[in-house]
Short mmCIF file of C-alpha atoms and ligand atoms in Angstrom, two decimals:
data_model
loop_
_atom_site.label_atom_id
_atom_site.label_comp_id
_atom_site.label_asym_id
_atom_site.label_seq_id
_atom_site.Cartn_x
_atom_site.Cartn_y
_atom_site.Cartn_z
CA MET A 1 82.22 -72.69 -103.79
CA ALA A 2 79.48 -73.71 -101.43
CA HIS A 3 78.88 -77.13 -102.89
CA GLY A 4 79.85 -79.02 -99.77
CA SER A 5 77.69 -77.15 -97.29
CA GLN A 6 74.64 -77.15 -99.52
CA ARG A 7 74.92 -80.73 -100.58
CA GLU A 8 71.69 -82.54 -99.91
CA GLN A 9 70.68 -86.14 -99.97
CA HIS A 10 67.04 -86.52 -100.88
CA LEU A 11 66.76 -90.25 -100.83
CA THR A 12 63.20 -91.30 -100.61
CA GLN A 13 62.23 -93.58 -97.78
CA ASP A 14 59.06 -94.48 -99.64
CA LEU A 15 58.62 -97.55 -101.77
CA PRO A 16 58.65 -96.55 -105.43
CA LEU A 17 55.39 -97.66 -107.04
CA PRO A 18 53.83 -97.76 -110.49
CA GLN A 19 51.76 -94.81 -111.60
CA ILE A 20 48.40 -95.99 -112.90
CA SER A 21 47.89 -95.03 -116.53
CA ARG A 22 45.53 -95.86 -119.37
CA ASP A 23 48.07 -98.43 -120.54
CA ASN A 24 48.57 -100.33 -117.31
CA ALA A 25 45.27 -99.84 -115.42
CA GLU A 26 43.87 -103.24 -116.38
CA PHE A 27 46.99 -105.00 -115.17
CA TYR A 28 46.91 -103.44 -111.73
CA ALA A 29 43.12 -103.74 -111.38
CA ALA A 30 43.49 -107.47 -112.04
CA ALA A 31 46.39 -107.80 -109.61
CA ALA A 32 44.30 -106.13 -106.92
CA ARG A 33 41.73 -108.91 -107.46
CA GLY A 34 44.46 -111.53 -107.11
CA GLU A 35 44.70 -112.19 -110.84
CA LEU A 36 47.72 -112.05 -113.11
CA ARG A 37 46.50 -110.88 -116.49
CA PHE A 38 48.46 -110.04 -119.60
CA GLN A 39 47.49 -108.64 -122.97
CA ARG A 40 46.85 -111.41 -125.49
CA CYS A 41 46.72 -110.82 -129.21
CA THR A 42 43.36 -111.79 -130.71
CA PRO A 43 44.53 -113.02 -134.13
CA CYS A 44 47.89 -114.65 -133.29
CA ARG A 45 47.02 -115.64 -129.70
CA ARG A 46 50.39 -114.66 -128.26
CA PHE A 47 50.71 -113.06 -124.85
CA ARG A 48 52.78 -109.95 -124.22
CA HIS A 49 54.08 -107.96 -121.29
CA TYR A 50 54.62 -104.94 -120.70
CA PRO A 51 51.27 -103.57 -121.95
CA ARG A 52 51.39 -102.05 -125.42
CA PRO A 53 48.87 -100.99 -128.06
CA ALA A 54 49.95 -103.42 -130.79
CA CYS A 55 51.19 -107.00 -131.00
CA PRO A 56 54.99 -107.19 -131.37
CA TYR A 57 54.61 -110.33 -133.50
CA CYS A 58 51.77 -109.61 -135.96
CA LEU A 59 51.12 -105.88 -135.33
CA SER A 60 47.44 -106.44 -134.67
CA ARG A 61 45.73 -103.82 -132.51
CA ASP A 62 43.21 -106.33 -131.22
CA PHE A 63 43.79 -107.87 -127.84
CA THR A 64 42.12 -108.95 -124.64
CA TRP A 65 43.41 -109.10 -121.06
CA GLU A 66 43.72 -112.82 -120.36
CA LEU A 67 44.35 -114.70 -117.19
CA SER A 68 47.82 -116.18 -116.75
CA SER A 69 48.43 -119.44 -114.95
CA GLY A 70 50.89 -117.49 -112.82
CA ARG A 71 53.26 -120.42 -113.20
CA GLY A 72 56.68 -120.31 -114.74
CA THR A 73 60.38 -120.77 -114.13
CA VAL A 74 63.23 -118.49 -113.13
CA TYR A 75 64.96 -117.39 -116.36
CA THR A 76 67.62 -115.21 -114.78
CA TRP A 77 68.19 -113.64 -111.40
CA THR A 78 70.37 -111.49 -109.18
CA ILE A 79 70.91 -111.04 -105.50
CA VAL A 80 70.98 -107.34 -104.69
CA ARG A 81 73.53 -106.76 -101.95
CA GLY A 82 73.58 -102.99 -102.06
CA PRO A 83 73.72 -100.17 -102.68
CA THR A 84 69.99 -99.86 -103.17
CA LEU A 85 67.22 -97.38 -102.40
CA PRO A 86 66.45 -96.77 -98.70
CA ALA A 87 63.03 -98.36 -99.23
CA PHE A 88 64.77 -101.70 -99.83
CA GLN A 89 67.69 -101.24 -97.44
CA ASP A 90 66.23 -103.33 -94.62
CA LYS A 91 65.71 -106.40 -96.78
CA LEU A 92 69.27 -106.62 -98.17
CA PRO A 93 70.36 -109.04 -99.49
CA TYR A 94 67.29 -109.80 -101.60
CA ASN A 95 66.61 -111.55 -104.86
CA VAL A 96 65.16 -110.17 -108.07
CA VAL A 97 64.21 -112.68 -110.73
CA ASP A 98 63.06 -112.72 -114.32
CA VAL A 99 60.28 -115.28 -114.51
CA LEU A 100 59.47 -116.87 -117.85
CA LEU A 101 55.79 -117.61 -117.45
CA ASP A 102 54.18 -120.66 -119.04
CA GLU A 103 52.39 -118.24 -121.40
CA GLY A 104 55.79 -117.20 -122.79
CA VAL A 105 56.14 -113.74 -121.27
CA HIS A 106 58.92 -112.51 -119.02
CA PHE A 107 58.12 -110.76 -115.75
CA GLN A 108 60.49 -109.25 -113.21
CA SER A 109 59.68 -109.98 -109.62
CA GLU A 110 60.92 -111.51 -106.40
CA VAL A 111 60.71 -115.05 -105.06
CA LEU A 112 59.40 -114.77 -101.51
CA ASP A 113 60.61 -117.00 -98.68
CA CYS A 114 63.65 -118.13 -100.59
CA ALA A 115 67.21 -117.73 -99.31
CA PRO A 116 69.68 -116.11 -101.74
CA GLU A 117 71.70 -119.31 -102.16
CA GLU A 118 68.58 -121.26 -103.15
CA ILE A 119 67.66 -119.15 -106.19
CA HIS A 120 68.59 -120.84 -109.44
CA ALA A 121 67.71 -120.80 -113.12
CA GLY A 122 64.86 -123.11 -114.02
CA MET A 123 63.34 -123.00 -110.54
CA PRO A 124 59.55 -123.53 -110.85
CA VAL A 125 57.62 -120.65 -109.29
CA GLU A 126 54.04 -119.41 -109.02
CA ALA A 127 52.54 -115.97 -108.58
CA VAL A 128 51.39 -114.57 -105.26
CA PHE A 129 49.78 -111.19 -104.71
CA VAL A 130 51.03 -108.64 -102.22
CA PRO A 131 48.79 -105.60 -101.69
CA VAL A 132 50.85 -102.47 -101.02
CA THR A 133 48.30 -99.64 -101.29
CA ASP A 134 44.58 -99.45 -102.09
CA GLU A 135 45.50 -99.15 -105.74
CA ILE A 136 48.66 -101.21 -106.13
CA THR A 137 49.16 -104.91 -105.58
CA LEU A 138 52.59 -106.21 -106.52
CA VAL A 139 52.89 -109.60 -108.17
CA LYS A 140 55.53 -111.70 -106.39
CA PHE A 141 56.38 -115.38 -106.69
CA ARG A 142 57.01 -118.37 -104.47
CA ARG A 143 58.37 -121.81 -105.18
CA GLN A 144 55.78 -124.10 -106.72
CA ALA A 145 54.33 -126.51 -104.20
CA MET B 1 69.87 -100.79 -147.74
CA PRO B 2 72.60 -98.15 -147.48
CA SER B 3 72.68 -95.78 -150.43
CA SER B 4 75.91 -94.63 -152.01
CA ASN B 5 75.55 -91.45 -150.00
CA THR B 6 76.70 -92.53 -146.59
CA ILE B 7 78.89 -91.00 -143.91
CA ARG B 8 81.76 -93.24 -144.99
CA ASP B 9 85.03 -91.27 -144.94
CA GLN B 10 83.29 -87.91 -144.75
CA ALA B 11 84.30 -86.61 -141.32
CA ALA B 12 87.18 -86.81 -138.87
CA ILE B 13 87.87 -86.16 -135.22
CA VAL B 14 90.49 -83.41 -135.22
CA GLY B 15 90.47 -82.26 -131.63
CA ILE B 16 90.16 -84.00 -128.27
CA GLY B 17 89.99 -82.30 -124.91
CA GLN B 18 89.32 -83.31 -121.36
CA THR B 19 89.36 -82.17 -117.76
CA LYS B 20 91.25 -84.03 -115.10
CA PHE B 21 89.48 -87.20 -114.09
CA SER B 22 88.89 -87.58 -110.39
CA LYS B 23 86.51 -88.99 -107.83
CA SER B 24 85.67 -85.38 -106.99
CA LEU B 25 86.67 -82.26 -108.88
CA GLY B 26 84.37 -79.83 -107.05
CA MET B 27 83.26 -78.26 -110.33
CA SER B 28 79.84 -77.93 -111.95
CA GLU B 29 79.12 -79.95 -115.06
CA TYR B 30 78.85 -76.63 -116.94
CA GLU B 31 82.30 -75.57 -115.83
CA MET B 32 83.85 -78.94 -116.67
CA ALA B 33 82.18 -78.93 -120.09
CA VAL B 34 83.75 -75.56 -120.92
CA ASP B 35 87.16 -76.76 -119.76
CA ALA B 36 87.01 -79.79 -122.03
CA ILE B 37 85.58 -77.87 -125.00
CA PHE B 38 88.27 -75.20 -124.87
CA ALA B 39 90.91 -77.92 -124.60
CA ALA B 40 89.50 -79.71 -127.67
CA CYS B 41 89.50 -76.47 -129.68
CA GLU B 42 93.09 -75.80 -128.62
CA ASP B 43 94.08 -79.33 -129.59
CA ALA B 44 92.49 -78.90 -133.04
CA GLY B 45 93.91 -75.43 -133.46
CA ILE B 46 90.55 -73.76 -133.99
CA SER B 47 88.63 -71.01 -132.20
CA PRO B 48 85.43 -71.94 -130.32
CA ARG B 49 83.76 -69.33 -132.56
CA GLU B 50 84.26 -71.70 -135.51
CA ILE B 51 81.93 -74.30 -134.00
CA ASP B 52 78.74 -74.40 -136.06
CA GLY B 53 77.27 -77.69 -134.93
CA LEU B 54 76.65 -79.37 -131.62
CA VAL B 55 75.80 -82.96 -130.75
CA ARG B 56 75.18 -83.72 -127.16
CA TYR B 57 74.27 -86.70 -125.16
CA ASP B 58 70.64 -86.85 -124.12
CA MET B 59 71.52 -86.84 -120.41
CA GLU B 60 73.81 -83.84 -120.86
CA GLN B 61 72.73 -80.86 -118.77
CA THR B 62 74.80 -78.16 -120.43
CA ASP B 63 72.64 -76.95 -123.29
CA GLU B 64 72.94 -74.94 -126.49
CA GLU B 65 71.97 -71.67 -124.83
CA GLN B 66 74.49 -72.08 -122.05
CA LEU B 67 77.21 -72.93 -124.54
CA LEU B 68 76.42 -70.22 -127.07
CA SER B 69 77.25 -67.54 -124.54
CA VAL B 70 80.61 -68.98 -123.57
CA LEU B 71 81.77 -69.99 -127.05
CA GLY B 72 81.64 -66.41 -128.29
CA ASN B 73 78.18 -66.59 -129.86
CA PRO B 74 79.08 -68.78 -132.86
CA LEU B 75 76.57 -69.34 -135.66
CA LEU B 76 75.24 -72.60 -134.34
CA ARG B 77 73.29 -73.99 -137.27
CA PHE B 78 72.97 -77.65 -136.38
CA PHE B 79 72.22 -79.24 -133.02
CA ALA B 80 71.02 -82.66 -132.04
CA GLY B 81 71.21 -85.19 -129.26
CA THR B 82 71.45 -88.94 -129.06
CA ALA B 83 69.11 -90.95 -126.97
CA TRP B 84 69.55 -93.90 -124.63
CA GLY B 85 72.23 -92.94 -122.18
CA GLY B 86 75.38 -94.99 -122.62
CA GLY B 87 73.95 -96.50 -125.77
CA GLY B 88 74.44 -93.14 -127.46
CA SER B 89 78.07 -92.66 -126.53
CA ALA B 90 79.35 -93.43 -130.03
CA SER B 91 76.13 -92.45 -131.83
CA VAL B 92 77.09 -88.82 -131.18
CA LEU B 93 79.85 -89.29 -133.75
CA VAL B 94 77.46 -90.87 -136.24
CA VAL B 95 75.17 -87.85 -135.92
CA ALA B 96 78.10 -85.41 -136.17
CA ALA B 97 79.37 -87.17 -139.30
CA SER B 98 75.86 -87.11 -140.78
CA ALA B 99 75.65 -83.36 -140.24
CA ILE B 100 78.99 -82.85 -141.93
CA ALA B 101 78.33 -85.26 -144.79
CA SER B 102 75.02 -83.55 -145.55
CA GLY B 103 76.53 -80.09 -145.41
CA MET B 104 74.38 -78.98 -142.49
CA SER B 105 77.45 -78.18 -140.45
CA GLU B 106 81.19 -77.99 -140.89
CA THR B 107 82.68 -77.98 -137.41
CA VAL B 108 80.77 -80.01 -134.87
CA LEU B 109 81.35 -80.04 -131.15
CA VAL B 110 80.61 -83.30 -129.36
CA PHE B 111 80.96 -83.45 -125.60
CA ARG B 112 79.95 -85.00 -122.31
CA SER B 113 80.36 -83.62 -118.81
CA ARG B 114 79.59 -85.63 -115.72
CA ALA B 115 79.74 -84.99 -112.01
CA ARG B 116 79.20 -88.58 -111.12
CA GLY B 117 81.56 -89.02 -108.21
CA LYS B 118 79.81 -90.33 -105.13
CA GLN B 119 80.39 -86.97 -103.41
CA SER B 120 79.34 -84.90 -106.40
CA SER B 121 75.59 -84.89 -105.88
CA TYR B 122 74.28 -81.34 -105.62
CA GLY B 123 70.67 -80.65 -104.78
CA LYS B 124 67.78 -83.01 -105.13
CA ASP B 125 67.33 -82.99 -108.88
CA PRO B 126 68.51 -86.15 -110.64
CA LYS B 127 70.14 -83.86 -113.18
CA GLN B 128 72.46 -82.35 -110.58
CA GLY B 129 75.12 -85.00 -110.46
CA GLY B 130 75.59 -88.03 -108.26
CA ARG B 131 73.75 -91.28 -108.81
CA TYR B 132 70.59 -90.60 -110.81
CA TRP B 133 68.87 -93.65 -109.45
CA GLU B 134 69.13 -92.47 -105.87
CA LYS B 135 66.81 -89.63 -106.88
CA LEU B 136 64.08 -91.64 -108.58
CA ALA B 137 60.56 -90.48 -107.98
CA THR B 138 58.28 -92.74 -105.97
CA SER B 139 55.55 -92.75 -108.57
CA LEU B 140 56.82 -94.33 -111.76
CA PRO B 141 55.03 -93.68 -115.06
CA GLY B 142 57.60 -95.29 -117.39
CA LEU B 143 58.83 -98.78 -118.06
CA ASN B 144 60.82 -98.75 -114.85
CA GLN B 145 57.46 -99.20 -113.06
CA TRP B 146 57.81 -102.91 -113.76
CA HIS B 147 61.09 -103.61 -112.05
CA VAL B 148 61.96 -100.74 -109.70
CA PRO B 149 59.10 -101.56 -107.26
CA GLN B 150 60.49 -105.12 -107.19
CA GLY B 151 63.83 -103.81 -105.92
CA LEU B 152 65.69 -103.71 -109.22
CA VAL B 153 66.47 -100.02 -108.88
CA SER B 154 69.54 -99.34 -110.96
CA ALA B 155 71.12 -100.18 -114.28
CA PHE B 156 73.85 -102.22 -112.59
CA GLN B 157 71.26 -104.57 -111.15
CA GLU B 158 69.61 -104.97 -114.54
CA MET B 159 73.03 -105.66 -116.05
CA ALA B 160 73.57 -108.24 -113.34
CA MET B 161 70.51 -110.13 -114.57
CA ILE B 162 71.66 -109.93 -118.18
CA SER B 163 75.13 -111.08 -117.14
CA MET B 164 73.70 -113.93 -115.09
CA ARG B 165 71.76 -115.16 -118.10
CA HIS B 166 74.98 -115.20 -120.14
CA ARG B 167 76.55 -117.39 -117.46
CA ILE B 168 73.53 -119.68 -117.38
CA GLU B 169 73.64 -120.18 -121.14
CA TYR B 170 77.37 -120.20 -121.80
CA GLY B 171 79.19 -120.87 -118.54
CA THR B 172 80.97 -117.53 -118.36
CA THR B 173 82.94 -117.36 -115.09
CA ASP B 174 84.32 -115.04 -112.42
CA ASP B 175 87.76 -115.70 -113.91
CA HIS B 176 86.62 -114.37 -117.27
CA TYR B 177 85.36 -111.24 -115.55
CA ALA B 178 88.71 -110.88 -113.73
CA ASP B 179 90.54 -111.23 -117.06
CA VAL B 180 88.72 -108.14 -118.33
CA ALA B 181 89.19 -106.12 -115.13
CA ILE B 182 92.90 -106.94 -114.85
CA ALA B 183 93.69 -106.22 -118.51
CA PHE B 184 92.03 -102.81 -118.26
CA ARG B 185 93.71 -102.04 -114.93
CA GLU B 186 97.08 -102.84 -116.45
CA HIS B 187 96.27 -100.36 -119.21
CA ALA B 188 95.27 -97.75 -116.62
CA MET B 189 98.57 -98.24 -114.79
CA ARG B 190 100.31 -96.93 -117.91
CA ASN B 191 97.94 -93.96 -118.24
CA PRO B 192 98.70 -90.93 -116.03
CA HIS B 193 95.11 -89.66 -116.41
CA ALA B 194 93.56 -92.83 -115.00
CA VAL B 195 91.87 -92.63 -111.61
CA MET B 196 92.52 -96.28 -110.63
CA ARG B 197 96.18 -97.17 -111.03
CA ALA B 198 96.89 -99.65 -108.25
CA PRO B 199 97.75 -103.17 -109.45
CA MET B 200 94.88 -105.67 -109.38
CA THR B 201 95.30 -109.41 -109.05
CA ARG B 202 92.80 -112.15 -109.78
CA GLU B 203 92.51 -112.66 -106.02
CA ASP B 204 91.80 -108.94 -105.52
CA HIS B 205 89.03 -109.18 -108.08
CA HIS B 206 87.44 -112.26 -106.55
CA ALA B 207 87.70 -110.82 -103.05
CA SER B 208 85.95 -107.57 -103.96
CA ARG B 209 82.48 -107.08 -102.55
CA MET B 210 79.55 -108.62 -104.40
CA ILE B 211 77.25 -105.78 -105.52
CA ALA B 212 74.55 -107.70 -107.36
CA ASP B 213 75.31 -111.32 -108.25
CA PRO B 214 77.27 -112.08 -110.39
CA LEU B 215 78.82 -108.57 -110.43
CA ARG B 216 81.46 -107.60 -107.88
CA LEU B 217 82.77 -104.14 -107.13
CA TYR B 218 85.71 -104.69 -109.50
CA ASP B 219 83.33 -105.65 -112.29
CA CYS B 220 81.73 -102.21 -112.15
CA ASN B 221 82.70 -98.91 -113.71
CA ILE B 222 84.15 -96.36 -111.35
CA GLU B 223 82.24 -93.24 -110.33
CA THR B 224 84.11 -90.12 -111.33
CA ASP B 225 83.91 -86.46 -112.29
CA GLY B 226 85.16 -85.18 -115.61
CA ALA B 227 84.33 -83.98 -119.08
CA VAL B 228 85.50 -84.89 -122.57
CA ALA B 229 84.99 -82.99 -125.83
CA PHE B 230 85.71 -83.61 -129.50
CA ILE B 231 85.87 -81.42 -132.56
CA VAL B 232 84.63 -83.16 -135.70
CA THR B 233 85.00 -81.63 -139.14
CA SER B 234 85.12 -82.60 -142.80
CA VAL B 235 88.01 -84.81 -143.93
CA GLU B 236 88.88 -82.11 -146.44
CA ARG B 237 89.31 -79.47 -143.76
CA ALA B 238 90.97 -81.96 -141.39
CA ARG B 239 93.99 -82.19 -143.67
CA ASP B 240 94.94 -78.59 -142.86
CA LEU B 241 94.57 -78.77 -139.10
CA ARG B 242 97.09 -79.33 -136.34
CA GLN B 243 96.57 -83.00 -135.49
CA PRO B 244 96.64 -86.22 -137.50
CA PRO B 245 92.90 -86.74 -138.13
CA ALA B 246 91.00 -89.78 -136.94
CA VAL B 247 88.74 -90.35 -139.92
CA ILE B 248 85.29 -91.78 -139.25
CA LEU B 249 85.48 -94.59 -141.78
CA ALA B 250 82.00 -95.85 -140.92
CA GLY B 251 79.28 -95.36 -138.36
CA ALA B 252 75.93 -96.94 -137.63
CA MET B 253 73.08 -96.87 -135.15
CA ALA B 254 70.37 -99.37 -134.38
CA ALA B 255 67.52 -99.83 -131.96
CA GLY B 256 66.94 -103.33 -130.69
CA SER B 257 66.49 -104.80 -127.25
CA HIS B 258 66.89 -102.57 -124.25
CA HIS B 259 67.60 -103.24 -120.60
CA ILE B 260 64.92 -100.99 -119.18
CA ARG B 261 62.51 -103.21 -121.05
CA MET B 262 63.99 -106.31 -119.54
CA SER B 263 60.98 -108.28 -120.67
CA SER B 264 61.34 -107.35 -124.29
CA MET B 265 65.08 -107.85 -124.15
CA PHE B 266 64.62 -111.54 -123.55
CA GLU B 267 61.64 -111.57 -125.89
CA ARG B 268 63.82 -111.21 -128.98
CA PRO B 269 66.55 -113.43 -130.43
CA TRP B 270 70.10 -112.24 -129.90
CA GLU B 271 70.46 -111.33 -133.58
CA ASP B 272 68.03 -108.51 -132.81
CA GLU B 273 70.12 -107.04 -130.03
CA SER B 274 70.95 -103.44 -130.88
CA PRO B 275 74.75 -103.91 -131.15
CA VAL B 276 74.41 -106.95 -133.40
CA ARG B 277 72.26 -104.87 -135.73
CA VAL B 278 74.80 -102.04 -135.51
CA ALA B 279 77.72 -104.35 -136.28
CA ARG B 280 76.14 -105.70 -139.46
CA GLN B 281 75.68 -102.20 -140.89
CA LEU B 282 79.00 -100.94 -139.61
CA TYR B 283 81.23 -103.60 -141.14
CA GLU B 284 79.30 -103.40 -144.39
CA MET B 285 79.80 -99.64 -144.67
CA ALA B 286 83.46 -99.90 -143.66
CA GLY B 287 84.15 -102.87 -145.89
CA VAL B 288 86.25 -104.47 -143.18
CA LYS B 289 86.13 -107.62 -141.10
CA PRO B 290 86.43 -107.72 -137.30
CA ARG B 291 89.87 -109.36 -137.56
CA GLU B 292 91.21 -106.24 -139.32
CA ILE B 293 90.44 -104.04 -136.29
CA GLY B 294 93.63 -103.03 -134.45
CA ALA B 295 92.03 -101.93 -131.18
CA ALA B 296 88.49 -101.93 -129.87
CA PHE B 297 86.75 -99.81 -127.27
CA PHE B 298 83.73 -101.31 -125.62
CA TYR B 299 81.41 -99.44 -123.32
CA ASP B 300 82.83 -101.13 -120.25
CA PHE B 301 80.31 -100.27 -117.59
CA PHE B 302 80.71 -103.88 -116.44
CA THR B 303 83.28 -106.55 -117.22
CA SER B 304 80.54 -108.96 -118.27
CA LEU B 305 79.19 -106.54 -120.88
CA VAL B 306 82.63 -106.31 -122.52
CA ILE B 307 82.53 -110.09 -122.90
CA ILE B 308 79.08 -109.90 -124.47
CA GLY B 309 80.26 -107.02 -126.68
CA LEU B 310 83.10 -109.15 -128.07
CA GLU B 311 80.44 -111.53 -129.31
CA GLN B 312 78.03 -108.89 -130.57
CA TYR B 313 80.73 -107.19 -132.65
CA GLY B 314 81.93 -110.45 -134.15
CA PHE B 315 85.28 -110.92 -132.43
CA ALA B 316 84.20 -114.13 -130.73
CA PRO B 317 81.38 -116.57 -131.50
CA ARG B 318 78.28 -116.33 -129.30
CA GLY B 319 79.07 -117.59 -125.83
CA GLU B 320 82.84 -117.51 -126.33
CA GLY B 321 83.55 -113.96 -125.27
CA GLY B 322 84.77 -115.20 -121.88
CA PRO B 323 87.44 -117.57 -123.26
CA PHE B 324 88.42 -114.85 -125.77
CA ALA B 325 89.16 -112.46 -122.89
CA ALA B 326 91.01 -115.11 -120.86
CA ASN B 327 94.74 -115.01 -120.19
CA GLY B 328 95.38 -111.46 -121.29
CA GLY B 329 93.17 -111.76 -124.37
CA LEU B 330 92.32 -108.04 -124.23
CA SER B 331 95.82 -106.80 -123.44
CA TRP B 332 97.46 -104.06 -125.51
CA GLN B 333 100.48 -106.28 -126.00
CA GLY B 334 100.09 -109.88 -127.05
CA GLY B 335 96.31 -109.94 -126.66
CA ARG B 336 93.82 -111.36 -129.12
CA LEU B 337 92.34 -107.88 -129.41
CA ALA B 338 93.67 -104.78 -127.65
CA CYS B 339 90.68 -103.31 -125.83
CA ASN B 340 90.16 -100.11 -123.83
CA THR B 341 93.85 -99.26 -123.75
CA ASN B 342 93.19 -96.23 -121.51
CA GLY B 343 91.92 -98.46 -118.73
CA GLY B 344 88.34 -97.88 -119.82
CA GLN B 345 85.49 -96.95 -117.57
CA LEU B 346 86.50 -99.70 -115.19
CA SER B 347 89.80 -98.01 -114.34
CA GLU B 348 90.40 -94.68 -116.13
CA ALA B 349 87.17 -92.71 -115.68
CA PHE B 350 83.46 -93.02 -116.35
CA ILE B 351 82.63 -90.22 -118.78
CA HIS B 352 79.86 -92.19 -120.48
CA GLY B 353 82.22 -93.73 -123.01
CA PHE B 354 83.68 -90.44 -124.22
CA ASN B 355 87.01 -91.07 -122.49
CA ASN B 356 87.24 -94.33 -124.44
CA THR B 357 86.67 -92.42 -127.68
CA SER B 358 89.51 -90.03 -126.77
CA GLU B 359 91.81 -92.98 -126.38
CA ALA B 360 90.63 -94.42 -129.69
CA VAL B 361 91.75 -91.16 -131.30
CA ARG B 362 95.11 -91.40 -129.52
CA GLN B 363 95.53 -94.91 -130.92
CA ILE B 364 94.96 -93.53 -134.42
CA ARG B 365 97.38 -90.67 -133.74
CA GLY B 366 99.95 -93.07 -132.33
CA SER B 367 100.07 -91.27 -128.98
CA SER B 368 98.56 -93.79 -126.57
CA THR B 369 100.42 -94.83 -123.44
CA ALA B 370 99.60 -98.38 -124.51
CA GLN B 371 100.09 -97.88 -128.22
CA VAL B 372 99.14 -100.81 -130.42
CA GLU B 373 101.61 -101.42 -133.23
CA GLY B 374 100.21 -100.74 -136.70
CA CYS B 375 96.85 -99.65 -135.35
CA ASP B 376 95.11 -98.47 -138.52
CA LEU B 377 91.51 -99.27 -137.62
CA VAL B 378 89.79 -98.75 -134.28
CA LEU B 379 86.28 -99.72 -133.25
CA VAL B 380 84.38 -97.58 -130.74
CA ALA B 381 81.10 -99.08 -129.52
CA GLY B 382 78.39 -97.51 -127.42
CA GLY B 383 76.66 -99.13 -124.45
CA ASN B 384 75.54 -102.55 -125.61
CA THR B 385 72.35 -103.02 -123.66
CA ASP B 386 70.60 -100.02 -125.17
CA PRO B 387 69.68 -98.84 -128.62
CA THR B 388 73.19 -97.97 -129.62
CA GLY B 389 75.75 -96.98 -132.22
CA ALA B 390 79.38 -97.53 -133.13
CA VAL B 391 82.06 -96.10 -135.36
CA ILE B 392 85.23 -97.34 -136.98
CA LEU B 393 88.05 -94.80 -137.05
CA ARG B 394 91.02 -94.95 -139.41
CA ARG B 395 94.21 -93.07 -140.16
CA LEU B 396 94.09 -90.60 -143.01
ZN1 ZN C 1 49.69 -110.96 -132.77
#
């Protein structure tokens, strides 16, 4: 069997990024403007994330894209120490956090400029915007001032 | 509500088969699948040509067409798959039992083949073995667009965040994790098929490399090659076959929170977690209480998720899975609940839960290397961070 000689490793060096779709376009367009916006249900007023065509609480199809305060607290977290994708290899170890925003939605991100040992549950954080391509700006967080 | 026509006591596992388990077997998934399937048929005492139903795991790469040609062209009249990766590892049996109970099929093959050893990657396609997540595209259309670009690239990192939240809320500790890892390793040491058979101490566990806080190397499933297959048939037919049948007393599936939608996972109360929803239906159909279960098999991809599973399936109150597992709580002898007596996916092999199901059948047959005395009822649960399913097996 020629498995060994033909074995290939096609690990991408490129940062994996969201693909813009009809569902998420508003989110990323807002992020590119430096705004964190989530879908908000018109009748029951609750926010939701990820984008979806109906409210998970009242099933209404009516919603608007509303501005978030960008403020929240760390709900849970991890420190990735590897293995990871090559695109993230150079930043190991790095944190990934689940932020519970003041609007009540959870959002996975990273707290910038924060050493691994300083991350903790309940840490107050606020959104910052990191442009990656013309199309995509990633929403990151930093400790609240 | 369940009707009187359920899968209760309708079907039984009558054959189990497997390849060797190893960090590298040097075989294709197709080849391993055939090995395990033929072994399961031999164990049941049937010909592969008698198979008329097929339930496969959604990530399985060996398909109906490939199998038809090597099983002697049987009249395959029912085929289905179960979704959600590890979540579907026991759901396959629910689907097989449903096919049998409804008369759509009489002899159902259920199998999983995985070249998942670190050295088993072949080619660039994520379907060709190795770690799927190392072959992710760079343009993400699905729900993983929300966390993969943030550096949360693999299921084990997502599980780390779920596990961390359990610690934040309930104070679960590294020692609790070690209790799970050590109990399962001790089971593996008794099992000649297990890949990891070296003794493990608490110190070994704590000294193992942190992968993604709070999960260390010894909290993670091992990466192996291997395949496992089952033959499921009607209870009526099972009586005449070679092996003592493992009757599927009850089975249930439920969709609830899911890890790839981390946001929605934390959006819902824990009563809406998939396994909690499964457990309610399962115990109701079986008419049994958790304390009557003789041995349980959790989808032990991580030690922490076994602890959470103990709570979800009603063996420990919420938040007390860690203390339940402490001090040999999961040991085959003298434990509060004998769990994963093969060594599980932490120490035997990682065949997406199917190797745990094989051992559940051995417990029912009385042929385990860590046989639980008077083991009449066995729980097998699928991955507990996905839409999932579970079954309870019993002796005939
Ligand atoms: Zn609403």
